[in-house]
Structure formats: C-alpha cells, structure tokens
Amino acid sequence: MQDIVIDTPTQKSVIHCGKGSFEQFAKGLDGKKLFVVTDSNVYRIYRDLIEKTFKNSPVHVIKAGEASKTYTTLIGILKHMLESGATRAYTVVALGGGVVGDIAGLAASLFMRGVKLIQIPTTLLSQVDSSVGGKTAVDLNNVKNAIGAFYQPGEVIVDPMFLETLPKREIRCGLGEIIKYGALDKEIYTTLCANSDRLFDMEFLESITAPCIQHKANVVAGDEKDLNGLRKTLNLGHTTGHAFELYYKRKSHGEFVLIGTYYELIIAQMQGVCGGEYADNLKMLIGKVIKMPVYDNAQKAALAAKFDKKNDEQSTVSMIVPAKEGRCAEIKMPLDEYVKTIGEIAEEIKEKK
Ligand SMILES: NC(=O)c1ccc[n+]([C@@H]2O[C@H](COP(=O)([O-])OP(=O)(O)OC[C@H]3O[C@@H](n4cnc5c(N)ncnc54)[C@H](O)[C@@H]3O)[C@@H](O)[C@H]2O)c1
C-alpha cells in the first residue's frame, strides 16, 4: 500500500492506494457519521459489503450512467441528506465510478455550505483520474460538467479489488486516461511501451495506477483551480474527445479520450509538433485499446469544440496535444480549419477500413 498526498491551499488530500486499502479504511469507521452515495450497479454487486461496512449509515443509490449526472439527481441526494438528519458533522462517501464521484462530490460541497468528502473510486477511470483533484460537477442542457465546484476530498481510497468486477469496456475507458498520462509523463510512457502486450492485465493495471495518481497529484498541487495553465495539460485529447462525446454519445468518456487523442495526435503531426517513432508508439498504444470507429458527420460533431473550456473565444479551438516524450503542447486553430481537418482525418480512417 502507498499513500500519496496532495497539499493544496484549501485541503490536504491523502490518497491510499493498493490492495487492502478499503479493508483498512473500513476498520476505522466506528462512530463516524457517514452518508454514502453509490450507483445501482455498484450497489447490486457490492450490496453485502456496503451493508456490512456502512451498517448504520444512510445509503443513497443513483441510477448508473452519465444520464444521472443532473441537478435533479443532485437535489435528490441533498434532500435525502436533510431527511435522514445529516448535519455538518457528516462526511459524504462517494462509492462508485466518476459519475458518482462527481455528483456526490458536488453534493458534499453544497450541503450546509460544505461537509467532508471521501472518494472510494470503483472504476479504473475514477481510480487513476476523476476521484483525485477535486473537480466535481453535473451536466446541464447537454453541456458536460456545466455546473460544478472545486472540492477536494480529505481521503481517497483506491483499492484494485473493485476492478475485479469491472467489464472489459470500462477497463478500456480507464486505459484511455492512462495513455493520456503516458503522453504527459516520460516514465509512464516508457512503462506503457514496455508492457504494451499486457495493458489489460490486472497486475499491470495495479502497478500503473499509483504513478498516474502521482502525476495528477503533482499537477493539482501546482494548479488546484485550473488557473495557471498547468492543470489544463490533463485535458490532452479532450477537446475532440468531448466534442465527439456530445455528438455521438454511444461510447464512454474514456473511449472518447482515446479517440480524441488519436485525432489530435494527427493534427500535431500535421503541424510538425509531434512525429517520428514517438507518434507511432502512441498510435500503437491507442490501437491496443480501441479500434478507431468510422464516423460520418465528423465535421458536424467537431463543431461542438467551440464550447471547449480552454478556448479564449468560440472561433478558436484550443487543444493540448502530445509533443515529445513527457511533453505536451497547446495548439490553437481557427474553428473552421479545425472542423475541416477533423473531417479529413475521419475520411482517411474510413478509407483505411
Ligand atoms: N472529476 C474529474 O476530474 C473527472 C475526470 C475524468 C472523468 N470525469 C467524469 O467521470 C465520469 C466517467 O467515469 P466512469 O468512467 O467511472 O463512469 P461511471 O461512473 O459511469 O462508471 C462506469 C460504469 O461502471 C459501473 N461500475 C462502477 N464500478 C464498478 C465495479 N467495481 N464493477 C462493475 N461495474 C462498476 C458503473 O455502474 C457504470 O455503469 C464522466 O462523467 C466524466 O465526466 C471526471
């Protein structure tokens, strides 16, 4: 087991990583006032564990899936907290994937102007990424994460035991974010290349989780509220990923991160920002995890990139792209040129199939 600490001006977060971290956490719960939020899948699979661990605490179960990330669900959690007699002395426990973590985190930030928060991520994506760093949110009018807050958890419990029940598709989603870290961090890149044939292997995933969290922890400690440009590097591949996510919907966040990274890598190559063996290796890693889908209407989908939070104005699209080993770069492109280029890349993928 390993502890990673993020010391930000608002809160010290301790991330307990490794097998046994949940058991260890469960031992220290006597007398604690907890309000647990989870989703319908996690509750179905882990009902016995939840009832045994949190025996005297209210448990709020939201419907699994991104469609639950709404203010209606958020208000449902807050109402349940009030009705069950929760006070400022309570701690919200978010037990689930990124959807549960984002929405329960926001509930914790709002209830009585803020109560303590513990994240227990149960998907690979939430373990390596979303449970760490304090971004919480719900979607609004089809805009992802439109309402949210920075709200650091006091503790994060990252136990790989939860990954044993995770469908392969969800592992793929987590690998999307892991490959993103590979494009940002030389050591993670080298490890991924050396283990490219065992990316789905549980032992490998356990071993790569802490380095990814450590990378994010370093970034968050240097730019907790996304103000000085450091934190936006974690958005690599996300401009196109989010635009496609809004339009095509049928895949999950992590899969769209991989697709977005692939498209933006090609843009980086076209602009001479990235190239050679490094670009080929990143493509190889992406190819080990996902087959590039053939998209019609890619230009229409790309238009949504005008809403990206990194843009200074809607007419210029900002992207964080891979550059060299351990280094990324920002590319800014006029919206019409970006849309045209995305259309061309989609056509090329179609022709190759
Ligand atoms: N806050 C951040 O910094 C941040 C970063 C990245 C992504 N996100 C957000 O995270 C969300 C995606 O997170 P996600 O990929 O974890 O999705 P998710 O929470 O929807 O979980 C994916 C699926 O796995 C199921 N599941 C969860 N744990 C399981 C387990 N142990 N065994 C079996 N099934 C399990 C869930 O019920 C769900 O069906 C998106 O809303 C995205 O915007 C937030």
mmCIF file of N, CA, C and O in Angstrom, residues 130-186:
data_model
loop_
_atom_site.group_PDB
_atom_site.id
_atom_site.type_symbol
_atom_site.label_atom_id
_atom_site.label_comp_id
_atom_site.label_asym_id
_atom_site.label_seq_id
_atom_site.Cartn_x
_atom_site.Cartn_y
_atom_site.Cartn_z
ATOM 1 N N SER A 130 -10.557 10.596 -11.967
ATOM 2 C CA SER A 130 -11.603 11.528 -11.531
ATOM 3 C C SER A 130 -11.741 11.680 -10.016
ATOM 4 O O SER A 130 -12.215 12.709 -9.542
ATOM 5 N N SER A 131 -11.329 10.676 -9.244
ATOM 6 C CA SER A 131 -11.507 10.780 -7.781
ATOM 7 C C SER A 131 -10.469 11.707 -7.142
ATOM 8 O O SER A 131 -10.591 12.099 -5.989
ATOM 9 N N VAL A 132 -9.446 12.038 -7.923
ATOM 10 C CA VAL A 132 -8.318 12.814 -7.404
ATOM 11 C C VAL A 132 -8.356 14.216 -8.000
ATOM 12 O O VAL A 132 -8.601 14.370 -9.201
ATOM 13 N N GLY A 133 -8.164 15.232 -7.187
ATOM 14 C CA GLY A 133 -8.018 16.568 -7.756
ATOM 15 C C GLY A 133 -9.166 17.503 -7.496
ATOM 16 O O GLY A 133 -9.055 18.700 -7.761
ATOM 17 N N GLY A 134 -10.306 16.978 -7.023
ATOM 18 C CA GLY A 134 -11.356 17.856 -6.514
ATOM 19 C C GLY A 134 -12.276 18.494 -7.535
ATOM 20 O O GLY A 134 -13.023 19.403 -7.188
ATOM 21 N N LYS A 135 -12.270 18.014 -8.785
ATOM 22 C CA LYS A 135 -13.266 18.575 -9.714
ATOM 23 C C LYS A 135 -14.572 17.810 -9.519
ATOM 24 O O LYS A 135 -14.583 16.569 -9.590
ATOM 25 N N THR A 136 -15.652 18.550 -9.257
ATOM 26 C CA THR A 136 -16.958 17.913 -9.087
ATOM 27 C C THR A 136 -17.933 18.613 -10.027
ATOM 28 O O THR A 136 -17.730 19.789 -10.352
ATOM 29 N N ALA A 137 -18.966 17.926 -10.472
ATOM 30 C CA ALA A 137 -19.861 18.583 -11.439
ATOM 31 C C ALA A 137 -21.095 17.752 -11.747
ATOM 32 O O ALA A 137 -21.139 16.538 -11.503
ATOM 33 N N VAL A 138 -22.098 18.444 -12.323
ATOM 34 C CA VAL A 138 -23.180 17.768 -13.048
ATOM 35 C C VAL A 138 -23.289 18.426 -14.427
ATOM 36 O O VAL A 138 -22.773 19.525 -14.644
ATOM 37 N N ASP A 139 -23.953 17.722 -15.350
ATOM 38 C CA ASP A 139 -24.137 18.252 -16.705
ATOM 39 C C ASP A 139 -25.397 19.136 -16.729
ATOM 40 O O ASP A 139 -26.283 18.990 -15.879
ATOM 41 N N LEU A 140 -25.480 20.010 -17.720
ATOM 42 C CA LEU A 140 -26.674 20.858 -17.867
ATOM 43 C C LEU A 140 -26.906 21.109 -19.352
ATOM 44 O O LEU A 140 -25.972 21.498 -20.059
ATOM 45 N N ASN A 141 -28.162 20.907 -19.801
ATOM 46 C CA ASN A 141 -28.508 21.158 -21.207
ATOM 47 C C ASN A 141 -27.503 20.536 -22.170
ATOM 48 O O ASN A 141 -27.014 21.194 -23.080
ATOM 49 N N ASN A 142 -27.149 19.304 -21.929
ATOM 50 C CA ASN A 142 -26.225 18.606 -22.821
ATOM 51 C C ASN A 142 -24.796 19.166 -22.797
ATOM 52 O O ASN A 142 -23.980 18.810 -23.637
ATOM 53 N N VAL A 143 -24.504 20.067 -21.871
ATOM 54 C CA VAL A 143 -23.119 20.537 -21.739
ATOM 55 C C VAL A 143 -22.512 19.820 -20.538
ATOM 56 O O VAL A 143 -23.027 19.910 -19.418
ATOM 57 N N LYS A 144 -21.436 19.102 -20.809
ATOM 58 C CA LYS A 144 -20.817 18.306 -19.743
ATOM 59 C C LYS A 144 -20.223 19.200 -18.656
ATOM 60 O O LYS A 144 -19.585 20.207 -18.947
ATOM 61 N N ASN A 145 -20.448 18.806 -17.421
ATOM 62 C CA ASN A 145 -19.825 19.453 -16.259
ATOM 63 C C ASN A 145 -20.085 20.966 -16.218
ATOM 64 O O ASN A 145 -19.227 21.744 -15.802
ATOM 65 N N ALA A 146 -21.291 21.363 -16.661
ATOM 66 C CA ALA A 146 -21.578 22.804 -16.748
ATOM 67 C C ALA A 146 -21.717 23.442 -15.365
ATOM 68 O O ALA A 146 -21.431 24.623 -15.196
ATOM 69 N N ILE A 147 -22.175 22.661 -14.376
ATOM 70 C CA ILE A 147 -22.292 23.215 -13.020
ATOM 71 C C ILE A 147 -21.354 22.423 -12.124
ATOM 72 O O ILE A 147 -21.449 21.199 -12.068
ATOM 73 N N GLY A 148 -20.466 23.109 -11.436
ATOM 74 C CA GLY A 148 -19.551 22.333 -10.605
ATOM 75 C C GLY A 148 -18.762 23.181 -9.640
ATOM 76 O O GLY A 148 -18.954 24.397 -9.554
ATOM 77 N N ALA A 149 -17.890 22.519 -8.920
ATOM 78 C CA ALA A 149 -17.064 23.223 -7.934
ATOM 79 C C ALA A 149 -15.750 22.473 -7.783
ATOM 80 O O ALA A 149 -15.681 21.270 -8.068
ATOM 81 N N PHE A 150 -14.743 23.192 -7.354
ATOM 82 C CA PHE A 150 -13.509 22.520 -6.929
ATOM 83 C C PHE A 150 -13.707 22.161 -5.471
ATOM 84 O O PHE A 150 -13.966 23.053 -4.646
ATOM 85 N N TYR A 151 -13.644 20.902 -5.151
ATOM 86 C CA TYR A 151 -13.890 20.497 -3.765
ATOM 87 C C TYR A 151 -13.075 19.240 -3.461
ATOM 88 O O TYR A 151 -13.404 18.138 -3.897
ATOM 89 N N GLN A 152 -11.991 19.441 -2.731
ATOM 90 C CA GLN A 152 -11.053 18.335 -2.517
ATOM 91 C C GLN A 152 -11.575 17.324 -1.496
ATOM 92 O O GLN A 152 -12.061 17.715 -0.444
ATOM 93 N N PRO A 153 -11.431 16.040 -1.825
ATOM 94 C CA PRO A 153 -11.738 15.024 -0.812
ATOM 95 C C PRO A 153 -10.634 15.002 0.245
ATOM 96 O O PRO A 153 -9.465 15.232 -0.083
ATOM 97 N N GLY A 154 -11.010 14.736 1.478
ATOM 98 C CA GLY A 154 -9.986 14.595 2.523
ATOM 99 C C GLY A 154 -9.197 13.323 2.314
ATOM 100 O O GLY A 154 -7.985 13.271 2.523
ATOM 101 N N GLU A 155 -9.926 12.271 1.894
ATOM 102 C CA GLU A 155 -9.275 10.979 1.647
ATOM 103 C C GLU A 155 -9.812 10.366 0.362
ATOM 104 O O GLU A 155 -10.983 10.562 -0.001
ATOM 105 N N VAL A 156 -8.941 9.591 -0.297
ATOM 106 C CA VAL A 156 -9.362 8.798 -1.456
ATOM 107 C C VAL A 156 -8.851 7.381 -1.197
ATOM 108 O O VAL A 156 -7.683 7.204 -0.838
ATOM 109 N N ILE A 157 -9.742 6.406 -1.346
ATOM 110 C CA ILE A 157 -9.344 5.013 -1.115
ATOM 111 C C ILE A 157 -9.329 4.313 -2.471
ATOM 112 O O ILE A 157 -10.388 4.110 -3.082
ATOM 113 N N VAL A 158 -8.143 3.973 -2.941
ATOM 114 C CA VAL A 158 -8.015 3.369 -4.280
ATOM 115 C C VAL A 158 -7.636 1.899 -4.119
ATOM 116 O O VAL A 158 -6.458 1.563 -3.977
ATOM 117 N N ASP A 159 -8.652 1.033 -4.110
ATOM 118 C CA ASP A 159 -8.374 -0.388 -3.899
ATOM 119 C C ASP A 159 -8.655 -1.159 -5.187
ATOM 120 O O ASP A 159 -9.792 -1.168 -5.679
ATOM 121 N N PRO A 160 -7.616 -1.818 -5.744
ATOM 122 C CA PRO A 160 -7.793 -2.527 -7.018
ATOM 123 C C PRO A 160 -8.793 -3.683 -6.926
ATOM 124 O O PRO A 160 -9.242 -4.186 -7.957
ATOM 125 N N MET A 161 -9.166 -4.077 -5.699
ATOM 126 C CA MET A 161 -10.130 -5.180 -5.572
ATOM 127 C C MET A 161 -11.408 -4.879 -6.364
ATOM 128 O O MET A 161 -12.027 -5.766 -6.940
ATOM 129 N N PHE A 162 -11.798 -3.586 -6.444
ATOM 130 C CA PHE A 162 -13.045 -3.238 -7.134
ATOM 131 C C PHE A 162 -12.964 -3.487 -8.639
ATOM 132 O O PHE A 162 -13.975 -3.635 -9.302
ATOM 133 N N LEU A 163 -11.734 -3.524 -9.166
ATOM 134 C CA LEU A 163 -11.601 -3.678 -10.623
ATOM 135 C C LEU A 163 -11.942 -5.093 -11.079
ATOM 136 O O LEU A 163 -12.200 -5.331 -12.264
ATOM 137 N N GLU A 164 -11.950 -6.030 -10.123
ATOM 138 C CA GLU A 164 -12.190 -7.428 -10.499
ATOM 139 C C GLU A 164 -13.574 -7.626 -11.117
ATOM 140 O O GLU A 164 -13.792 -8.550 -11.886
ATOM 141 N N THR A 165 -14.535 -6.766 -10.766
ATOM 142 C CA THR A 165 -15.894 -6.943 -11.307
ATOM 143 C C THR A 165 -16.180 -5.999 -12.470
ATOM 144 O O THR A 165 -17.298 -5.937 -12.968
ATOM 145 N N LEU A 166 -15.163 -5.287 -12.876
ATOM 146 C CA LEU A 166 -15.373 -4.245 -13.902
ATOM 147 C C LEU A 166 -15.390 -4.864 -15.310
ATOM 148 O O LEU A 166 -14.491 -5.607 -15.665
ATOM 149 N N PRO A 167 -16.417 -4.559 -16.129
ATOM 150 C CA PRO A 167 -16.430 -5.069 -17.506
ATOM 151 C C PRO A 167 -15.232 -4.557 -18.301
ATOM 152 O O PRO A 167 -14.715 -3.467 -18.018
ATOM 153 N N LYS A 168 -14.826 -5.354 -19.316
ATOM 154 C CA LYS A 168 -13.629 -5.005 -20.101
ATOM 155 C C LYS A 168 -13.763 -3.600 -20.716
ATOM 156 O O LYS A 168 -12.803 -2.847 -20.800
ATOM 157 N N ARG A 169 -14.970 -3.271 -21.096
ATOM 158 C CA ARG A 169 -15.167 -1.956 -21.723
ATOM 159 C C ARG A 169 -14.777 -0.823 -20.763
ATOM 160 O O ARG A 169 -14.212 0.191 -21.157
ATOM 161 N N GLU A 170 -15.082 -1.023 -19.489
ATOM 162 C CA GLU A 170 -14.743 0.018 -18.502
ATOM 163 C C GLU A 170 -13.231 0.058 -18.248
ATOM 164 O O GLU A 170 -12.678 1.100 -17.932
ATOM 165 N N ILE A 171 -12.578 -1.106 -18.376
ATOM 166 C CA ILE A 171 -11.106 -1.128 -18.274
ATOM 167 C C ILE A 171 -10.535 -0.294 -19.428
ATOM 168 O O ILE A 171 -9.616 0.513 -19.261
ATOM 169 N N ARG A 172 -11.137 -0.486 -20.601
ATOM 170 C CA ARG A 172 -10.693 0.272 -21.785
ATOM 171 C C ARG A 172 -10.809 1.785 -21.523
ATOM 172 O O ARG A 172 -9.930 2.554 -21.874
ATOM 173 N N CYS A 173 -11.911 2.182 -20.876
ATOM 174 C CA CYS A 173 -12.112 3.613 -20.581
ATOM 175 C C CYS A 173 -11.002 4.141 -19.674
ATOM 176 O O CYS A 173 -10.479 5.232 -19.887
ATOM 177 N N GLY A 174 -10.663 3.343 -18.664
ATOM 178 C CA GLY A 174 -9.595 3.760 -17.751
ATOM 179 C C GLY A 174 -8.271 3.842 -18.483
ATOM 180 O O GLY A 174 -7.461 4.745 -18.254
ATOM 181 N N LEU A 175 -8.062 2.892 -19.418
ATOM 182 C CA LEU A 175 -6.812 2.911 -20.183
ATOM 183 C C LEU A 175 -6.718 4.171 -21.041
ATOM 184 O O LEU A 175 -5.625 4.642 -21.351
ATOM 185 N N GLY A 176 -7.877 4.716 -21.411
ATOM 186 C CA GLY A 176 -7.877 5.982 -22.154
ATOM 187 C C GLY A 176 -7.149 7.055 -21.365
ATOM 188 O O GLY A 176 -6.269 7.758 -21.880
ATOM 189 N N GLU A 177 -7.483 7.174 -20.088
ATOM 190 C CA GLU A 177 -6.835 8.194 -19.260
ATOM 191 C C GLU A 177 -5.380 7.798 -18.972
ATOM 192 O O GLU A 177 -4.506 8.652 -18.898
ATOM 193 N N ILE A 178 -5.115 6.502 -18.833
ATOM 194 C CA ILE A 178 -3.739 6.056 -18.545
ATOM 195 C C ILE A 178 -2.816 6.395 -19.732
ATOM 196 O O ILE A 178 -1.700 6.884 -19.547
ATOM 197 N N ILE A 179 -3.315 6.180 -20.942
ATOM 198 C CA ILE A 179 -2.498 6.527 -22.122
ATOM 199 C C ILE A 179 -2.320 8.044 -22.197
ATOM 200 O O ILE A 179 -1.266 8.550 -22.594
ATOM 201 N N LYS A 180 -3.356 8.771 -21.772
ATOM 202 C CA LYS A 180 -3.197 10.232 -21.700
ATOM 203 C C LYS A 180 -2.016 10.584 -20.783
ATOM 204 O O LYS A 180 -1.163 11.397 -21.142
ATOM 205 N N TYR A 181 -1.951 9.932 -19.603
ATOM 206 C CA TYR A 181 -0.804 10.196 -18.713
ATOM 207 C C TYR A 181 0.499 9.811 -19.399
ATOM 208 O O TYR A 181 1.525 10.468 -19.216
ATOM 209 N N GLY A 182 0.454 8.737 -20.203
ATOM 210 C CA GLY A 182 1.650 8.316 -20.936
ATOM 211 C C GLY A 182 2.148 9.421 -21.864
ATOM 212 O O GLY A 182 3.349 9.582 -22.066
ATOM 213 N N ALA A 183 1.195 10.172 -22.427
ATOM 214 C CA ALA A 183 1.586 11.257 -23.329
ATOM 215 C C ALA A 183 2.074 12.483 -22.564
ATOM 216 O O ALA A 183 2.605 13.412 -23.158
ATOM 217 N N LEU A 184 1.905 12.474 -21.256
ATOM 218 C CA LEU A 184 2.310 13.639 -20.447
ATOM 219 C C LEU A 184 3.546 13.356 -19.600
ATOM 220 O O LEU A 184 4.197 14.279 -19.118
ATOM 221 N N ASP A 185 3.843 12.076 -19.402
ATOM 222 C CA ASP A 185 4.844 11.686 -18.399
ATOM 223 C C ASP A 185 5.762 10.626 -19.004
ATOM 224 O O ASP A 185 5.311 9.539 -19.402
ATOM 225 N N LYS A 186 7.045 10.960 -19.065
ATOM 226 C CA LYS A 186 8.005 10.083 -19.744
ATOM 227 C C LYS A 186 8.064 8.677 -19.128
ATOM 228 O O LYS A 186 8.095 7.676 -19.832
#
